[in-house]
GROMACS .gro file of C-alpha atoms in nm:
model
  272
    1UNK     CA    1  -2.209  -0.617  -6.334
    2UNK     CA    2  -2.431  -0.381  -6.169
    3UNK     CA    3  -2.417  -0.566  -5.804
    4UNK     CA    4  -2.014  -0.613  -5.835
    5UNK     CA    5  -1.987  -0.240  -5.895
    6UNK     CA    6  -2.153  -0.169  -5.598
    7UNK     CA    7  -1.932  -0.424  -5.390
    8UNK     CA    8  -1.614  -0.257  -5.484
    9UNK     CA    9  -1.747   0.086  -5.443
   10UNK     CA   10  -1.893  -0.021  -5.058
   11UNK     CA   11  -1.544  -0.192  -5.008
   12UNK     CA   12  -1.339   0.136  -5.123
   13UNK     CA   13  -1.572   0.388  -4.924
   14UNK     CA   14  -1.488   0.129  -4.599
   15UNK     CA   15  -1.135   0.115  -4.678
   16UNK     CA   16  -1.141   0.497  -4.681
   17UNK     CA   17  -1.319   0.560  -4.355
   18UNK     CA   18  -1.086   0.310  -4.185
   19UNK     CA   19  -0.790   0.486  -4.332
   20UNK     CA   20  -0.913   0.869  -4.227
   21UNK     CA   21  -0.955   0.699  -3.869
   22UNK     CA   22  -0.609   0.500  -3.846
   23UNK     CA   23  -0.412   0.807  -4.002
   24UNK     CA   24  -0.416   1.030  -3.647
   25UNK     CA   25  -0.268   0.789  -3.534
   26UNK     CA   26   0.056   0.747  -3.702
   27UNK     CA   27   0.310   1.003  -3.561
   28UNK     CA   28   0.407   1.199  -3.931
   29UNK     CA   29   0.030   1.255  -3.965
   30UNK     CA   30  -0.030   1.329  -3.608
   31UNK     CA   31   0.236   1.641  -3.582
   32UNK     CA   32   0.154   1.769  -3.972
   33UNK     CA   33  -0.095   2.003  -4.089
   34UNK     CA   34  -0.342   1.738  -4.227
   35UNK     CA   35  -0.391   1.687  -3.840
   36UNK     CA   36  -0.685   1.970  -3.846
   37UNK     CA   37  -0.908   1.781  -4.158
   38UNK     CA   38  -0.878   1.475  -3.920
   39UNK     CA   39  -1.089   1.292  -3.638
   40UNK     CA   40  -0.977   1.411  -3.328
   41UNK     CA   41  -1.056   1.027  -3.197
   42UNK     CA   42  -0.722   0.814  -3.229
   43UNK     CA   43  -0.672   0.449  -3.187
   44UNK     CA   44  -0.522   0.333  -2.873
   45UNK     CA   45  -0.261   0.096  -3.003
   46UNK     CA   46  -0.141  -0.223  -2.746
   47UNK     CA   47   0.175  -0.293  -2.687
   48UNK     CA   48   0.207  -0.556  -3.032
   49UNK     CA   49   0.190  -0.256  -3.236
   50UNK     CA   50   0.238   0.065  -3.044
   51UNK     CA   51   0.560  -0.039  -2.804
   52UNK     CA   52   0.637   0.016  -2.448
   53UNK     CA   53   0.662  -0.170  -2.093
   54UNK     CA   54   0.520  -0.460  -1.981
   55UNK     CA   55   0.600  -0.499  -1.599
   56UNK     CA   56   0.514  -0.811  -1.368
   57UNK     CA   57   0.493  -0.664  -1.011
   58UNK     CA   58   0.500  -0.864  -0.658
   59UNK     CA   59   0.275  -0.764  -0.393
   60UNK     CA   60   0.468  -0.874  -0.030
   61UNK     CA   61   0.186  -0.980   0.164
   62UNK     CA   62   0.406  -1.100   0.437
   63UNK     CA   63   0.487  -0.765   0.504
   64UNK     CA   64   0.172  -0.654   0.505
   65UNK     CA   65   0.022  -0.928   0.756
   66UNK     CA   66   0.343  -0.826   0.974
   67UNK     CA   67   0.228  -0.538   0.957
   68UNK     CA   68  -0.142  -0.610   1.042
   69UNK     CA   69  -0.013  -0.800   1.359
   70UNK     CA   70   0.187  -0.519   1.504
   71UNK     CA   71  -0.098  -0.280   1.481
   72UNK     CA   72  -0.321  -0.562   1.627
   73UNK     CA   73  -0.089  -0.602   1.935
   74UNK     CA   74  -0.085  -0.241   2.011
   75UNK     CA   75  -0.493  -0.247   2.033
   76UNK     CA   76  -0.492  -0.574   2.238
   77UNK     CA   77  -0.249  -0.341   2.495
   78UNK     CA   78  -0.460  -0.086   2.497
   79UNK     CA   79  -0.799  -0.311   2.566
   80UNK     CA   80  -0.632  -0.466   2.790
   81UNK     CA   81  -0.559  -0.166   2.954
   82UNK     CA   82  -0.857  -0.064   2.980
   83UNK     CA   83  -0.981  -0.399   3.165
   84UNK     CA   84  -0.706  -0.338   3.402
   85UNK     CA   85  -0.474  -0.619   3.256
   86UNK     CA   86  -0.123  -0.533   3.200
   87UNK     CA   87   0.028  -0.679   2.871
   88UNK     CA   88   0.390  -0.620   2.817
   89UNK     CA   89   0.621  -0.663   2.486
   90UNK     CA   90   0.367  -0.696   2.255
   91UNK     CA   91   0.613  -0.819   1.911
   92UNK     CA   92   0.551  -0.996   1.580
   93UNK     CA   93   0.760  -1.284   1.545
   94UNK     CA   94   0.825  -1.562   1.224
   95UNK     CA   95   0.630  -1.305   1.005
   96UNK     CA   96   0.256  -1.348   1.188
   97UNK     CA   97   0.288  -1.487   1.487
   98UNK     CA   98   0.222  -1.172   1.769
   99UNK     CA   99   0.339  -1.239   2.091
  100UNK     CA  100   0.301  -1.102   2.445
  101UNK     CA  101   0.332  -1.087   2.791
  102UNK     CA  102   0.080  -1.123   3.068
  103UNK     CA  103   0.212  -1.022   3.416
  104UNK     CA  104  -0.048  -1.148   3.629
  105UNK     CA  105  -0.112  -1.492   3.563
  106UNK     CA  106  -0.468  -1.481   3.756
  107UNK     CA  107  -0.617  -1.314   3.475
  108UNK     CA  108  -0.561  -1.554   3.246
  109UNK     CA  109  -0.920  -1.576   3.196
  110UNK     CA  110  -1.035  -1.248   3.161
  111UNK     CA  111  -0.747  -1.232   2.887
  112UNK     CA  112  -0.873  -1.516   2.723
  113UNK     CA  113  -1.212  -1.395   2.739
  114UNK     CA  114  -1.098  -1.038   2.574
  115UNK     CA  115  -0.958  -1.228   2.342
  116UNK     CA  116  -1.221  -1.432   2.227
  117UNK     CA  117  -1.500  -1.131   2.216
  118UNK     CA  118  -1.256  -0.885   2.103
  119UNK     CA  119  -1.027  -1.013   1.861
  120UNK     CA  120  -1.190  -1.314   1.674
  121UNK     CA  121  -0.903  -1.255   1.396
  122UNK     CA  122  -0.674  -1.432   1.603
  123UNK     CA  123  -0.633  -1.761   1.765
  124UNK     CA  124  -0.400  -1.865   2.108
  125UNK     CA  125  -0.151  -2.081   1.925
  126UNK     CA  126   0.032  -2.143   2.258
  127UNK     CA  127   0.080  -2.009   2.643
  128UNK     CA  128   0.367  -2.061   2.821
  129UNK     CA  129   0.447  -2.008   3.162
  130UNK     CA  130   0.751  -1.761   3.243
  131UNK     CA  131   0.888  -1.638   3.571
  132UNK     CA  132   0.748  -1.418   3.801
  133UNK     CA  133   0.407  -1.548   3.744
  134UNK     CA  134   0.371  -1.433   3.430
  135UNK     CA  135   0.238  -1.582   3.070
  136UNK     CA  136   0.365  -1.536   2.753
  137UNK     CA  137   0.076  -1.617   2.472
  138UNK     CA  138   0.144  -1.668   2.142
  139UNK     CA  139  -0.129  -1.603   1.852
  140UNK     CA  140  -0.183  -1.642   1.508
  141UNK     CA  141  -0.380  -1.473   1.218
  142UNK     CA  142  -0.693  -1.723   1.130
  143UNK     CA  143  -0.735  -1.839   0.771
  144UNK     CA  144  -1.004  -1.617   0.687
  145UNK     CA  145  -0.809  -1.349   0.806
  146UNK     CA  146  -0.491  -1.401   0.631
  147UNK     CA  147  -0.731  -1.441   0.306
  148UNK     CA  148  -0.911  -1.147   0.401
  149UNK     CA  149  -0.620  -0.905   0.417
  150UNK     CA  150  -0.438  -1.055   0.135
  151UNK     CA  151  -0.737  -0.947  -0.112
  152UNK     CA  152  -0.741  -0.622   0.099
  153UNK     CA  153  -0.385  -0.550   0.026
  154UNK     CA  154  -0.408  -0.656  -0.321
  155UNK     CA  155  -0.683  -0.401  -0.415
  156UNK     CA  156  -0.509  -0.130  -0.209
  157UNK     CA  157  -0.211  -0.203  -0.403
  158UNK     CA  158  -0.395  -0.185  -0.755
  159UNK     CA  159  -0.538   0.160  -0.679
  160UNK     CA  160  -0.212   0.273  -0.565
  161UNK     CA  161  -0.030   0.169  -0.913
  162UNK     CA  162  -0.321   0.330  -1.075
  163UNK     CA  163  -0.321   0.599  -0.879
  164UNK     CA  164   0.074   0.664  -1.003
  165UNK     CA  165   0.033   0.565  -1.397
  166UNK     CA  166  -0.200   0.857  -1.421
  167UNK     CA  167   0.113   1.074  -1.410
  168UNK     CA  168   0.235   0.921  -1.711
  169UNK     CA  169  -0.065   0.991  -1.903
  170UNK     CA  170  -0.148   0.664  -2.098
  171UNK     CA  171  -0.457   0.632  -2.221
  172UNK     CA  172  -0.562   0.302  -2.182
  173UNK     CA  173  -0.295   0.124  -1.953
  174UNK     CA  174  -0.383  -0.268  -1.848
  175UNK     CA  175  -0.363  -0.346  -1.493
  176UNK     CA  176  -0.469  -0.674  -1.366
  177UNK     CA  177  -0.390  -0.933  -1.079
  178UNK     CA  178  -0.285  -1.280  -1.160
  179UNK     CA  179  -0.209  -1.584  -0.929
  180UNK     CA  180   0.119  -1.554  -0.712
  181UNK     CA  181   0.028  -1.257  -0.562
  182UNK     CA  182   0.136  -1.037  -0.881
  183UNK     CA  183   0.014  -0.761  -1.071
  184UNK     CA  184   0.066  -0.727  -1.457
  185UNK     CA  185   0.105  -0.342  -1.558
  186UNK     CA  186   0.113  -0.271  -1.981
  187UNK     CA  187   0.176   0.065  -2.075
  188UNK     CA  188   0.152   0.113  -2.426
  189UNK     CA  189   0.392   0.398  -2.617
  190UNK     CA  190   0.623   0.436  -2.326
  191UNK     CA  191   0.962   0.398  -2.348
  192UNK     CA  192   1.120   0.445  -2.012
  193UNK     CA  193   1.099   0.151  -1.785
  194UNK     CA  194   1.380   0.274  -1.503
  195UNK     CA  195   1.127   0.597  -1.435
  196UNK     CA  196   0.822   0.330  -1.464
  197UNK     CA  197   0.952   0.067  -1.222
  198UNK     CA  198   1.078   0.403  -0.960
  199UNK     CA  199   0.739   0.564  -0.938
  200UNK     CA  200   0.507   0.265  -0.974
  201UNK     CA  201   0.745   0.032  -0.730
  202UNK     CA  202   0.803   0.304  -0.465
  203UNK     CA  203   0.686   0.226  -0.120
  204UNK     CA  204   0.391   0.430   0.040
  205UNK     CA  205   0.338   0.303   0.419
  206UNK     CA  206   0.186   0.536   0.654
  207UNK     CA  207   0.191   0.517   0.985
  208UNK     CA  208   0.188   0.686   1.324
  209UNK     CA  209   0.432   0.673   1.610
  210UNK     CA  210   0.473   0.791   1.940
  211UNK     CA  211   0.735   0.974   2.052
  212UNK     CA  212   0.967   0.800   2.358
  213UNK     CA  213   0.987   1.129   2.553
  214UNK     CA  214   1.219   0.894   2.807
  215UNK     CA  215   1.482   0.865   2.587
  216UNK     CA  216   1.760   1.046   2.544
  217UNK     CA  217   1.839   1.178   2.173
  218UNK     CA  218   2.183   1.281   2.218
  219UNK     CA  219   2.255   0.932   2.318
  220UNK     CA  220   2.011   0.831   2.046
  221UNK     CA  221   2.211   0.985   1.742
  222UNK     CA  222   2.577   0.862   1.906
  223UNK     CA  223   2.443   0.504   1.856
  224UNK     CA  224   2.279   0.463   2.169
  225UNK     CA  225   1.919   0.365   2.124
  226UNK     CA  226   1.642   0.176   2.321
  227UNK     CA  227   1.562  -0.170   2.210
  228UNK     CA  228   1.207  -0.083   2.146
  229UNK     CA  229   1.257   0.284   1.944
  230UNK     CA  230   1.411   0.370   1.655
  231UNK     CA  231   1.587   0.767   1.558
  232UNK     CA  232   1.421   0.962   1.317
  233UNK     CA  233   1.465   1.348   1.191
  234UNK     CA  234   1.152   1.587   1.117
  235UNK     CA  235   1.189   1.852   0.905
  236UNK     CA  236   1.186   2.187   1.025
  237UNK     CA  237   0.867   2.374   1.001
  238UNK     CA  238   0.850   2.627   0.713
  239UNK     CA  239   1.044   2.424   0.469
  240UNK     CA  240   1.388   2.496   0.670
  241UNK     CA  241   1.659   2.283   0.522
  242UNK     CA  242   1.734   2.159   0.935
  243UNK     CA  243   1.646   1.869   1.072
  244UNK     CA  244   1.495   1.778   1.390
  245UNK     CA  245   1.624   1.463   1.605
  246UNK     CA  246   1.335   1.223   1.751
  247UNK     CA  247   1.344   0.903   1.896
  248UNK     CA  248   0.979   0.732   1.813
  249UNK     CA  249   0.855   0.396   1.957
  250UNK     CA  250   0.916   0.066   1.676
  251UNK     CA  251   0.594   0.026   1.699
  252UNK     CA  252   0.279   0.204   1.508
  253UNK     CA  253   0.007   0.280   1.719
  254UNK     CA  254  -0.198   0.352   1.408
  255UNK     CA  255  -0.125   0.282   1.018
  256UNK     CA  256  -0.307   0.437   0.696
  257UNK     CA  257  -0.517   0.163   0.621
  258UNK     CA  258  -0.721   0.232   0.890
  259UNK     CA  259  -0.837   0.601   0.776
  260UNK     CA  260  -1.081   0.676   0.534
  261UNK     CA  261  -1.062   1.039   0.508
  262UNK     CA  262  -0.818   1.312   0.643
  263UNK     CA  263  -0.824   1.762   0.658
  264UNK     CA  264  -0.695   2.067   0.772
  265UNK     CA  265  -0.870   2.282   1.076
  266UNK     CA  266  -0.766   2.562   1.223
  267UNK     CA  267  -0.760   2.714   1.581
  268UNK     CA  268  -0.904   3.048   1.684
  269UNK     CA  269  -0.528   3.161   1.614
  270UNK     CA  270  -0.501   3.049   1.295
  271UNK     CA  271  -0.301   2.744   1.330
  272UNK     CA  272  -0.355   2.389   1.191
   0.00000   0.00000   0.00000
């Protein structure tokens, strides 16, 4: 009698510490006065028992290889450049191929040869001579490149939706990658997905343009604009509600994934 006396008092006492741990936790004990003679720890409940979103995202990693390629044919310009080749047009075409145009066809070799030393990422799919004496080469991403970047821009892509939960607060959201290029997102207690899917799905692409000093932005904003720009408005300086026409180059001569850490300085007259 003795030892089942004991049993049933061990059993209540554990049955009473669980319930003094579980009862912060319930929302009529959590906003009552018996709050303060409570653990301040509460449980974090899932989604089977607490509510809220579950979201299955897709990561677009053709974009992001596009992307990849068009910054890659702006640095082939400029090393080419630099070895006194001139490359013209440089374009991404069927998602990753990049294409270009050599205009002396007697440096084939010393393009090949950049190409090969500087640029190992990508491979001469095809040349093809054009007229005028000119080549038009056509290169693709290698394997390990294309599996390279797509783990790149799947990590990039969890910090950034990790990055934006933290404004809602939850305390222990899930966020994992599965197969297919897809993120999972849980986010127990919430009950707003529109506002979830707006901040977590919203785009975030930086990148840097030149401006095409050549062209003309009155024409620009009537319609009229160059093949290879694109109009765009800056906002006046100050926090003015104008906006300023520009006409900026398509392509990026540099994108975000390629800086690690940016600041403010200041000149001797005070201005960033």
């Amino acid at each position: 009698m003795g030892s089942l006396r004991w049993r049933a008092m061990l059993a209540a006492a554990v049955v009473l510490v669980a319930l003094i741990y579980v009862l912060p936790s319930i929302p009529a004990v959590h906003n009552s006065s018996l709050r303060t003679f409570l653990p301040a720890a509460e449980l974090n409940l899932g989604l089977d028992l607490k509510g809220g979103i579950h979201l299955t995202l897709g990561v677009d990693l053709d974009v992001a290889l596009a992307n990849a390629m068009s910054g890659l044919g702006q640095d082939i310009r400029t090393e080419a450049r630099d070895e006194k080749i001139v490359v013209l047009r440089p374009r991404v075409v069927q998602t990753k191929a990049l294409e270009f145009v050599l205009v002396n066809q007697d440096q084939q070799q010393t393009m090949d040869t950049l190409l090969r030393t500087k640029f190992s990422t990508v491979q001469v799919q095809h040349r093809e001579n054009i007229d005028g004496g000119q080549i038009r080469y056509t290169l693709q991403p290698t394997e390990d490149y294309i599996r390279y970047l797509q783990g790149l821009t799947m990590d990039q892509a969890l910090k950034t939706i990790r990055s934006r939960i933290d404004q809602f607060g939850v305390a222990e959201p899930d966020i994992r990658k599965q197969q297919g290029n897809r993120i999972i997102v849980q986010l127990p207690g919430l009950a707003d997905p529109k506002r979830a899917v707006n901040i977590i799905g919203r785009t975030a692409h930086l990148e840097f343009k030149l401006v095409d000093d050549l062209a003309d932005v009155h024409a620009a904003e009537s319609g009229t604009v160059p093949a290879d720009s694109e109009l765009a408005y800056m906002i006046e300086k100050g926090g003015g509600s104008g906006k300023i026409p520009l006409v900026l180059k398509k392509e990026a001569v540099l994108t975000g994934e390629y800086i690690t850490d940016a600041n403010v300085q200041f000149d001797s007259y005070g201005q960033a």
